[in-house]
């Protein structure tokens, strides 16, 4: 099976712009979670989508949003980018049950200038 | 309440030695504790996981020890190899949202 894929792999934006990141889960997986990884804060949970519905949400401002499509692919959007949004954004897919193994993609490296 | 504290931040171990990474949590609702391994340029990958109804789980050279009363768990890597050099994250969850420790960068010298 193909693993989790994320596009693009690298992105450079300027403050105030918005960005959309894409994640394709492993075939058959219905849950997609998004995480932000930074040197200072480590890995932080953003939100999780299951069957096109946001099922869980972390402590991030409303500028961070997401959605999931009927084929389980997911997108994450960040509006009004700030310098502090520079990070590696990881998505992970799983079958969807509690405590199921989450399989991570390679991430999208976002740099905000 | 939601934090998972991980130590040490970095670790240098000789080839063949034992690597030990410790984690502590506060939220007693956590009921699943996975460990992830991350190599540079890659996403984290599940290494081994444990539930609080067992005190130890072993998979090959990797062992998780779990102390429910102390709210602590640790990863032991036996016979550490240069290929084990990576960043290790402990995590905890009550369902699907993983709460991660800050990570431990392990370097195994040959």
PDB file of C-alpha atoms in Angstrom:
ATOM      1  CA  UNK A   1       0.000   0.000   0.000  1.00  0.00           C
ATOM      2  CA  UNK A   2       1.176   3.510  -0.684  1.00  0.00           C
ATOM      3  CA  UNK A   3       1.888   5.574   2.391  1.00  0.00           C
ATOM      4  CA  UNK A   4       0.507   8.944   3.398  1.00  0.00           C
ATOM      5  CA  UNK A   5       1.398  11.612   0.874  1.00  0.00           C
ATOM      6  CA  UNK A   6       1.530  15.339   1.457  1.00  0.00           C
ATOM      7  CA  UNK A   7       1.799  18.150  -1.042  1.00  0.00           C
ATOM      8  CA  UNK A   8       3.570  20.390  -1.446  1.00  0.00           C
ATOM      9  CA  UNK A   9       6.684  19.319   0.452  1.00  0.00           C
ATOM     10  CA  UNK A  10       8.036  22.848   0.787  1.00  0.00           C
ATOM     11  CA  UNK A  11       6.349  26.205   0.738  1.00  0.00           C
ATOM     12  CA  UNK A  12       7.449  29.803   1.237  1.00  0.00           C
ATOM     13  CA  UNK A  13       4.843  32.443   1.987  1.00  0.00           C
ATOM     14  CA  UNK A  14       4.817  35.991   3.328  1.00  0.00           C
ATOM     15  CA  UNK A  15       3.002  37.326   6.361  1.00  0.00           C
ATOM     16  CA  UNK A  16      -0.677  37.938   5.800  1.00  0.00           C
ATOM     17  CA  UNK A  17      -1.024  35.419   3.006  1.00  0.00           C
ATOM     18  CA  UNK A  18      -2.997  32.200   3.271  1.00  0.00           C
ATOM     19  CA  UNK A  19      -1.901  28.684   2.466  1.00  0.00           C
ATOM     20  CA  UNK A  20      -3.548  25.332   1.721  1.00  0.00           C
ATOM     21  CA  UNK A  21      -1.819  22.034   2.390  1.00  0.00           C
ATOM     22  CA  UNK A  22      -3.005  18.690   1.095  1.00  0.00           C
ATOM     23  CA  UNK A  23      -2.897  15.181   2.525  1.00  0.00           C
ATOM     24  CA  UNK A  24      -3.786  11.873   0.888  1.00  0.00           C
ATOM     25  CA  UNK A  25      -4.261   9.105   3.448  1.00  0.00           C
ATOM     26  CA  UNK A  26      -3.468   5.429   3.112  1.00  0.00           C
ATOM     27  CA  UNK A  27      -6.143   3.661   1.087  1.00  0.00           C
ATOM     28  CA  UNK A  28      -8.974   2.541   3.348  1.00  0.00           C
ATOM     29  CA  UNK A  29      -8.132   4.952   6.138  1.00  0.00           C
ATOM     30  CA  UNK A  30     -10.991   7.229   7.116  1.00  0.00           C
ATOM     31  CA  UNK A  31      -9.337   9.395   9.747  1.00  0.00           C
ATOM     32  CA  UNK A  32      -6.861  12.168   9.016  1.00  0.00           C
ATOM     33  CA  UNK A  33      -5.177  14.144  11.789  1.00  0.00           C
ATOM     34  CA  UNK A  34      -2.976  17.192  11.411  1.00  0.00           C
ATOM     35  CA  UNK A  35      -0.040  18.132  13.621  1.00  0.00           C
ATOM     36  CA  UNK A  36       2.306  21.103  13.763  1.00  0.00           C
ATOM     37  CA  UNK A  37       5.966  20.418  14.539  1.00  0.00           C
ATOM     38  CA  UNK A  38       8.292  23.205  15.663  1.00  0.00           C
ATOM     39  CA  UNK A  39      11.640  23.110  17.518  1.00  0.00           C
ATOM     40  CA  UNK A  40      10.200  25.043  20.437  1.00  0.00           C
ATOM     41  CA  UNK A  41       6.778  23.468  20.910  1.00  0.00           C
ATOM     42  CA  UNK A  42       7.403  20.025  19.471  1.00  0.00           C
ATOM     43  CA  UNK A  43       4.513  18.110  17.948  1.00  0.00           C
ATOM     44  CA  UNK A  44       1.119  19.653  18.593  1.00  0.00           C
ATOM     45  CA  UNK A  45      -2.271  18.294  17.574  1.00  0.00           C
ATOM     46  CA  UNK A  46      -4.267  20.606  15.323  1.00  0.00           C
ATOM     47  CA  UNK A  47      -7.429  18.666  14.439  1.00  0.00           C
ATOM     48  CA  UNK A  48      -8.790  15.363  13.236  1.00  0.00           C
ATOM     49  CA  UNK A  49     -11.302  14.613  10.515  1.00  0.00           C
ATOM     50  CA  UNK A  50     -13.313  11.431  10.199  1.00  0.00           C
ATOM     51  CA  UNK A  51     -15.908  10.794   7.511  1.00  0.00           C
ATOM     52  CA  UNK A  52     -15.755  14.441   6.366  1.00  0.00           C
ATOM     53  CA  UNK A  53     -16.479  15.770   9.890  1.00  0.00           C
ATOM     54  CA  UNK A  54     -14.125  17.409  12.326  1.00  0.00           C
ATOM     55  CA  UNK A  55     -14.131  15.016  15.239  1.00  0.00           C
ATOM     56  CA  UNK A  56     -11.444  16.529  17.440  1.00  0.00           C
ATOM     57  CA  UNK A  57      -9.693  19.869  17.726  1.00  0.00           C
ATOM     58  CA  UNK A  58      -6.552  21.106  19.457  1.00  0.00           C
ATOM     59  CA  UNK A  59      -5.798  24.535  20.916  1.00  0.00           C
ATOM     60  CA  UNK A  60      -5.041  26.531  17.800  1.00  0.00           C
ATOM     61  CA  UNK A  61      -6.631  29.791  16.663  1.00  0.00           C
ATOM     62  CA  UNK A  62      -9.432  29.858  14.141  1.00  0.00           C
ATOM     63  CA  UNK A  63      -6.960  30.846  11.411  1.00  0.00           C
ATOM     64  CA  UNK A  64      -6.207  27.149  11.207  1.00  0.00           C
ATOM     65  CA  UNK A  65      -8.962  25.190   9.521  1.00  0.00           C
ATOM     66  CA  UNK A  66      -9.376  22.012   7.596  1.00  0.00           C
ATOM     67  CA  UNK A  67     -11.719  19.841   5.670  1.00  0.00           C
ATOM     68  CA  UNK A  68     -12.015  16.291   4.452  1.00  0.00           C
ATOM     69  CA  UNK A  69     -13.433  15.065   1.206  1.00  0.00           C
ATOM     70  CA  UNK A  70     -15.517  11.982   0.495  1.00  0.00           C
ATOM     71  CA  UNK A  71     -12.405  10.075  -0.636  1.00  0.00           C
ATOM     72  CA  UNK A  72     -10.823  10.839   2.795  1.00  0.00           C
ATOM     73  CA  UNK A  73      -8.276  13.246   1.327  1.00  0.00           C
ATOM     74  CA  UNK A  74      -7.852  16.253   3.572  1.00  0.00           C
ATOM     75  CA  UNK A  75      -6.747  19.828   3.241  1.00  0.00           C
ATOM     76  CA  UNK A  76      -5.545  22.229   5.887  1.00  0.00           C
ATOM     77  CA  UNK A  77      -5.782  25.980   5.486  1.00  0.00           C
ATOM     78  CA  UNK A  78      -4.002  28.699   7.400  1.00  0.00           C
ATOM     79  CA  UNK A  79      -5.215  32.236   6.826  1.00  0.00           C
ATOM     80  CA  UNK A  80      -3.440  35.503   7.628  1.00  0.00           C
ATOM     81  CA  UNK A  81      -0.079  33.811   8.070  1.00  0.00           C
ATOM     82  CA  UNK A  82       2.196  34.894  10.923  1.00  0.00           C
ATOM     83  CA  UNK A  83       5.948  34.372  11.270  1.00  0.00           C
ATOM     84  CA  UNK A  84       5.254  31.903  14.078  1.00  0.00           C
ATOM     85  CA  UNK A  85       3.343  29.644  11.708  1.00  0.00           C
ATOM     86  CA  UNK A  86       6.652  28.543  10.185  1.00  0.00           C
ATOM     87  CA  UNK A  87       6.733  24.840  10.935  1.00  0.00           C
ATOM     88  CA  UNK A  88       6.586  21.324   9.605  1.00  0.00           C
ATOM     89  CA  UNK A  89       2.954  20.340   9.150  1.00  0.00           C
ATOM     90  CA  UNK A  90       2.355  16.629   9.401  1.00  0.00           C
ATOM     91  CA  UNK A  91      -0.726  14.683   8.612  1.00  0.00           C
ATOM     92  CA  UNK A  92      -1.431  11.200   9.858  1.00  0.00           C
ATOM     93  CA  UNK A  93      -4.033   8.711   8.768  1.00  0.00           C
ATOM     94  CA  UNK A  94      -5.622   5.797  10.564  1.00  0.00           C
ATOM     95  CA  UNK A  95      -8.559   3.449  10.240  1.00  0.00           C
ATOM     96  CA  UNK A  96     -10.457   5.761  12.555  1.00  0.00           C
ATOM     97  CA  UNK A  97     -11.007   3.885  15.771  1.00  0.00           C
ATOM     98  CA  UNK A  98      -9.669   5.029  19.125  1.00  0.00           C
ATOM     99  CA  UNK A  99      -6.029   4.115  19.747  1.00  0.00           C
ATOM    100  CA  UNK A 100      -5.515   2.967  16.177  1.00  0.00           C
ATOM    101  CA  UNK A 101      -1.995   3.348  14.838  1.00  0.00           C
ATOM    102  CA  UNK A 102      -1.514   6.684  13.137  1.00  0.00           C
ATOM    103  CA  UNK A 103       0.686   6.652  10.036  1.00  0.00           C
ATOM    104  CA  UNK A 104       2.431   9.923   9.341  1.00  0.00           C
ATOM    105  CA  UNK A 105       3.301  11.510   6.043  1.00  0.00           C
ATOM    106  CA  UNK A 106       6.659  13.227   5.420  1.00  0.00           C
ATOM    107  CA  UNK A 107       5.191  16.649   6.148  1.00  0.00           C
ATOM    108  CA  UNK A 108       5.018  20.022   4.436  1.00  0.00           C
ATOM    109  CA  UNK A 109       7.722  22.470   5.479  1.00  0.00           C
ATOM    110  CA  UNK A 110       6.174  25.974   5.601  1.00  0.00           C
ATOM    111  CA  UNK A 111       8.368  29.056   5.886  1.00  0.00           C
ATOM    112  CA  UNK A 112       6.657  32.386   6.518  1.00  0.00           C
ATOM    113  CA  UNK A 113       8.738  35.471   5.717  1.00  0.00           C
TER     114      UNK A 113
ATOM    115  CA  UNK B   1      -3.248  18.333  32.614  1.00  0.00           C
ATOM    116  CA  UNK B   2      -2.652  17.616  28.953  1.00  0.00           C
ATOM    117  CA  UNK B   3       1.138  17.656  29.108  1.00  0.00           C
ATOM    118  CA  UNK B   4       3.496  14.772  28.600  1.00  0.00           C
ATOM    119  CA  UNK B   5       6.965  15.517  29.941  1.00  0.00           C
ATOM    120  CA  UNK B   6       9.893  13.722  28.296  1.00  0.00           C
ATOM    121  CA  UNK B   7      13.528  13.459  29.340  1.00  0.00           C
ATOM    122  CA  UNK B   8      16.349  13.671  28.518  1.00  0.00           C
ATOM    123  CA  UNK B   9      16.277  16.113  25.635  1.00  0.00           C
ATOM    124  CA  UNK B  10      19.325  14.438  24.099  1.00  0.00           C
ATOM    125  CA  UNK B  11      21.209  11.224  24.699  1.00  0.00           C
ATOM    126  CA  UNK B  12      24.520   9.828  23.535  1.00  0.00           C
ATOM    127  CA  UNK B  13      25.040   6.086  23.889  1.00  0.00           C
ATOM    128  CA  UNK B  14      27.844   3.779  22.839  1.00  0.00           C
ATOM    129  CA  UNK B  15      27.069   1.050  20.330  1.00  0.00           C
ATOM    130  CA  UNK B  16      25.802  -1.970  22.209  1.00  0.00           C
ATOM    131  CA  UNK B  17      24.680   0.069  25.191  1.00  0.00           C
ATOM    132  CA  UNK B  18      21.205   0.634  26.632  1.00  0.00           C
ATOM    133  CA  UNK B  19      19.277   3.797  25.791  1.00  0.00           C
ATOM    134  CA  UNK B  20      16.620   4.883  28.281  1.00  0.00           C
ATOM    135  CA  UNK B  21      14.058   7.626  27.681  1.00  0.00           C
ATOM    136  CA  UNK B  22      11.530   8.614  30.310  1.00  0.00           C
ATOM    137  CA  UNK B  23       8.085  10.203  30.138  1.00  0.00           C
ATOM    138  CA  UNK B  24       5.590  11.367  32.731  1.00  0.00           C
ATOM    139  CA  UNK B  25       1.968  12.417  32.429  1.00  0.00           C
ATOM    140  CA  UNK B  26      -0.692  14.005  34.632  1.00  0.00           C
ATOM    141  CA  UNK B  27      -3.973  13.188  32.940  1.00  0.00           C
ATOM    142  CA  UNK B  28      -5.149   9.872  34.362  1.00  0.00           C
ATOM    143  CA  UNK B  29      -7.664   9.577  31.522  1.00  0.00           C
ATOM    144  CA  UNK B  30      -4.839   8.739  29.103  1.00  0.00           C
ATOM    145  CA  UNK B  31      -5.133   5.065  28.245  1.00  0.00           C
ATOM    146  CA  UNK B  32      -2.819   4.470  25.316  1.00  0.00           C
ATOM    147  CA  UNK B  33       0.882   5.307  25.221  1.00  0.00           C
ATOM    148  CA  UNK B  34       2.733   4.978  21.904  1.00  0.00           C
ATOM    149  CA  UNK B  35       6.341   5.743  21.128  1.00  0.00           C
ATOM    150  CA  UNK B  36       7.287   7.199  17.771  1.00  0.00           C
ATOM    151  CA  UNK B  37      10.669   7.301  16.011  1.00  0.00           C
ATOM    152  CA  UNK B  38      11.517  10.081  13.588  1.00  0.00           C
ATOM    153  CA  UNK B  39      14.454  10.271  11.187  1.00  0.00           C
ATOM    154  CA  UNK B  40      15.476  13.583   9.582  1.00  0.00           C
ATOM    155  CA  UNK B  41      13.234  14.472   6.667  1.00  0.00           C
ATOM    156  CA  UNK B  42      10.667  11.829   7.576  1.00  0.00           C
ATOM    157  CA  UNK B  43       7.439  11.780   9.502  1.00  0.00           C
ATOM    158  CA  UNK B  44       7.259   9.969  12.850  1.00  0.00           C
ATOM    159  CA  UNK B  45       6.688   6.210  12.696  1.00  0.00           C
ATOM    160  CA  UNK B  46       5.141   4.069  15.414  1.00  0.00           C
ATOM    161  CA  UNK B  47       7.749   2.040  17.257  1.00  0.00           C
ATOM    162  CA  UNK B  48       5.862   0.362  20.055  1.00  0.00           C
ATOM    163  CA  UNK B  49       2.816   1.102  22.198  1.00  0.00           C
ATOM    164  CA  UNK B  50       1.386   0.064  25.550  1.00  0.00           C
ATOM    165  CA  UNK B  51      -1.903   0.228  27.426  1.00  0.00           C
ATOM    166  CA  UNK B  52      -1.993   0.849  31.199  1.00  0.00           C
ATOM    167  CA  UNK B  53      -3.238  -2.625  32.044  1.00  0.00           C
ATOM    168  CA  UNK B  54       0.241  -4.067  31.445  1.00  0.00           C
ATOM    169  CA  UNK B  55       3.501  -3.054  33.126  1.00  0.00           C
ATOM    170  CA  UNK B  56       5.877  -3.999  30.348  1.00  0.00           C
ATOM    171  CA  UNK B  57       5.851  -4.695  26.626  1.00  0.00           C
ATOM    172  CA  UNK B  58       8.790  -5.930  24.603  1.00  0.00           C
ATOM    173  CA  UNK B  59       9.277  -5.976  20.851  1.00  0.00           C
ATOM    174  CA  UNK B  60      12.725  -7.060  19.756  1.00  0.00           C
ATOM    175  CA  UNK B  61      15.286  -4.693  21.253  1.00  0.00           C
ATOM    176  CA  UNK B  62      12.620  -2.190  22.326  1.00  0.00           C
ATOM    177  CA  UNK B  63      10.832  -2.395  25.692  1.00  0.00           C
ATOM    178  CA  UNK B  64       8.263  -0.092  27.271  1.00  0.00           C
ATOM    179  CA  UNK B  65       8.018  -0.093  31.063  1.00  0.00           C
ATOM    180  CA  UNK B  66       4.845   1.408  32.510  1.00  0.00           C
ATOM    181  CA  UNK B  67       4.230   2.537  36.092  1.00  0.00           C
ATOM    182  CA  UNK B  68       0.578   3.477  36.431  1.00  0.00           C
ATOM    183  CA  UNK B  69       0.766   4.641  40.059  1.00  0.00           C
ATOM    184  CA  UNK B  70       3.675   6.961  39.313  1.00  0.00           C
ATOM    185  CA  UNK B  71       2.164   8.037  35.975  1.00  0.00           C
ATOM    186  CA  UNK B  72       5.441   7.341  34.260  1.00  0.00           C
ATOM    187  CA  UNK B  73       6.565   5.217  31.350  1.00  0.00           C
ATOM    188  CA  UNK B  74       9.891   4.661  29.687  1.00  0.00           C
ATOM    189  CA  UNK B  75      11.467   3.268  26.539  1.00  0.00           C
ATOM    190  CA  UNK B  76      14.499   1.022  26.772  1.00  0.00           C
ATOM    191  CA  UNK B  77      16.543   0.279  23.661  1.00  0.00           C
ATOM    192  CA  UNK B  78      18.806  -2.687  24.246  1.00  0.00           C
ATOM    193  CA  UNK B  79      22.015  -3.239  22.250  1.00  0.00           C
ATOM    194  CA  UNK B  80      21.702   0.239  20.733  1.00  0.00           C
ATOM    195  CA  UNK B  81      22.930   0.506  17.147  1.00  0.00           C
ATOM    196  CA  UNK B  82      24.038   3.487  15.000  1.00  0.00           C
ATOM    197  CA  UNK B  83      20.871   2.938  12.935  1.00  0.00           C
ATOM    198  CA  UNK B  84      18.840   3.749  16.055  1.00  0.00           C
ATOM    199  CA  UNK B  85      20.103   7.336  15.927  1.00  0.00           C
ATOM    200  CA  UNK B  86      16.889   9.339  15.583  1.00  0.00           C
ATOM    201  CA  UNK B  87      14.472  11.471  17.571  1.00  0.00           C
ATOM    202  CA  UNK B  88      12.087   9.569  19.818  1.00  0.00           C
ATOM    203  CA  UNK B  89       8.733  10.883  20.973  1.00  0.00           C
ATOM    204  CA  UNK B  90       6.519   9.464  23.669  1.00  0.00           C
ATOM    205  CA  UNK B  91       2.823  10.203  23.375  1.00  0.00           C
ATOM    206  CA  UNK B  92      -0.424   9.663  25.204  1.00  0.00           C
ATOM    207  CA  UNK B  93      -4.048   9.714  24.183  1.00  0.00           C
ATOM    208  CA  UNK B  94      -7.577   8.961  25.300  1.00  0.00           C
ATOM    209  CA  UNK B  95      -8.718   8.339  21.741  1.00  0.00           C
ATOM    210  CA  UNK B  96      -7.303   9.807  18.554  1.00  0.00           C
ATOM    211  CA  UNK B  97      -5.555  13.073  19.476  1.00  0.00           C
ATOM    212  CA  UNK B  98      -1.945  12.247  20.306  1.00  0.00           C
ATOM    213  CA  UNK B  99      -0.317  14.414  22.977  1.00  0.00           C
ATOM    214  CA  UNK B 100       3.433  14.238  22.411  1.00  0.00           C
ATOM    215  CA  UNK B 101       6.446  14.766  24.621  1.00  0.00           C
ATOM    216  CA  UNK B 102       9.060  17.232  23.351  1.00  0.00           C
ATOM    217  CA  UNK B 103      11.285  14.474  21.992  1.00  0.00           C
ATOM    218  CA  UNK B 104      14.688  12.945  22.698  1.00  0.00           C
ATOM    219  CA  UNK B 105      17.472  13.036  20.139  1.00  0.00           C
ATOM    220  CA  UNK B 106      19.447   9.819  20.417  1.00  0.00           C
ATOM    221  CA  UNK B 107      22.930   9.465  18.974  1.00  0.00           C
ATOM    222  CA  UNK B 108      24.538   6.042  19.030  1.00  0.00           C
ATOM    223  CA  UNK B 109      28.280   6.235  18.516  1.00  0.00           C
ATOM    224  CA  UNK B 110      30.182   3.426  16.890  1.00  0.00           C
TER     225      UNK B 110
END
